[in-house]
Amino acid sequence: MNNFIFYSPTEFVFGKGTEMRTAEMVAKFHGTKVMIVYGGGSAVKSGLLDRIKELLDKAHIAHVELGGVQPNPTDPKVYEGIELGRAANVDFLLPVGGGSVIDTAKAIACGIPYEGDFWDFFTGKSVPEKALRLGVVLTIPAAGSEGSGNTVITRTDGLRKLSLRTPELLRPAFAIMNPELTFTLPAWQTACGITDMMAHIMERYFSNTEDVDVPDRMCEGTLKGIITEALRVMKEPYNYGARANIMWAGTIAHNGTCGVGCEEDWASHFLEHEISAIYDVSHGAGLAVIFPAWLTYMAEHNVKKVAQFAKRVWDVPESDDKRAMALEGVARMKSFLHEIGMPTTFKELGIEHPDIDLLVQKLHENKGELVGNYVRLDRNATREIYEIANR
Ligand code: NZQ
Ligand code: ZN
């Protein structure tokens, strides 16, 4: 196991009715002038936004609003938020929504106190030293941004989806998580979220680090729990227990709990980010196409952990033929993804003729000549994975 620092200071307030504690939590973390950030309307439609504004009013906490964040969020909304936040003298960000809303709020939080362009942090030109605090009201378990220090924004100029990782600065101070708020999620979004959280665990699990049996078992156990609960939640969207399990799984998948001490991979996420940047598909659906293709490639190039994954997560019987075990695991994973309504090829994702040349080119421009760690992937390798996803 490698050395690690595990720092996850977010206070998670989980369960029925917990959004009623929003104002109390904002006050606890010294928010006096709040910017509420939300998406395209789900929080308005459900009445959640009004409830939160009422709670803040009752607690005499001033607030302004920034609505209309789109999935795969882009920079114009971040600039708008920075301007609004400065003009209104905001000292706390309150995203109400999912990864796109939270990530936008995080970029605003580090953009407000910075004199330069917030993109400097994403391109490595500068390192954020300050950020406004933020607290989250989560409405979709998926990206895990409520417990992560990361933000992912698409630069409209050149369609580059870039991420910033700052565990110390951008982890939310609190995250309110009421599984009942996820009852209104369409089946497609529920399934995209499930796929994304599974991918977050797998990015950590597929590692060459030795002596990691405890992290491995945590990853495998959480994945198995997700698979069981996912099948339940797709059939019974109003099942509180299933929604609750899925919601918590989304957080632990990405707050560093799983995979501590392991060298992480992240190639599949990088491969996917190019797809959602160019074709504006849901991140989770893009991962449903890329991860099985990446695993198929790994069955040929570094089979060990893929065979273990097949056995322990997908119950594939042990055999001397590790490659066959691995491929059977991939087949079972694809059949699960189909069962929850996810695509597993570009075509099923609605992209008939993906521009693989462009995907490969942008991927390596944005992420370097070699991506991933489980196997370091060059342009030929990433092309092959995109091609497998296109079969
Ligand atoms: O915009 P509204 O109207 O709110 O609708 C949203 C959106 O259309 C809807 N939704 C959310 N909660 C709902 C609801 N609809 C009905 N009822 C509810 N309770 O769901 C749609 C998707 O929302 P979004 O925030 O885009 O989803 P998600 O949480 O999957 O976030 C995806 C973004 O996060 C990034 C992705 O790349 C993508 O841009 N990621 C962020 C990470 C991080 N910060 O750590 C890590 C991830 O790997 C990921 O890359
Ligand atoms: Zn993800």
XYZ file of C-alpha atoms in Angstrom, residues 95 98 136 149 195 241 273 323 334 372:
10
model
C -25.256 24.880 -4.936
C -25.849 17.777 -8.975
C -24.256 21.624 -0.976
C -12.314 18.581 -4.024
C -22.643 4.272 -13.852
C -33.987 2.406 1.114
C -14.550 13.770 -20.953
C -8.382 -13.623 -20.204
C -22.415 -4.824 -20.144
C -3.777 6.325 -17.147
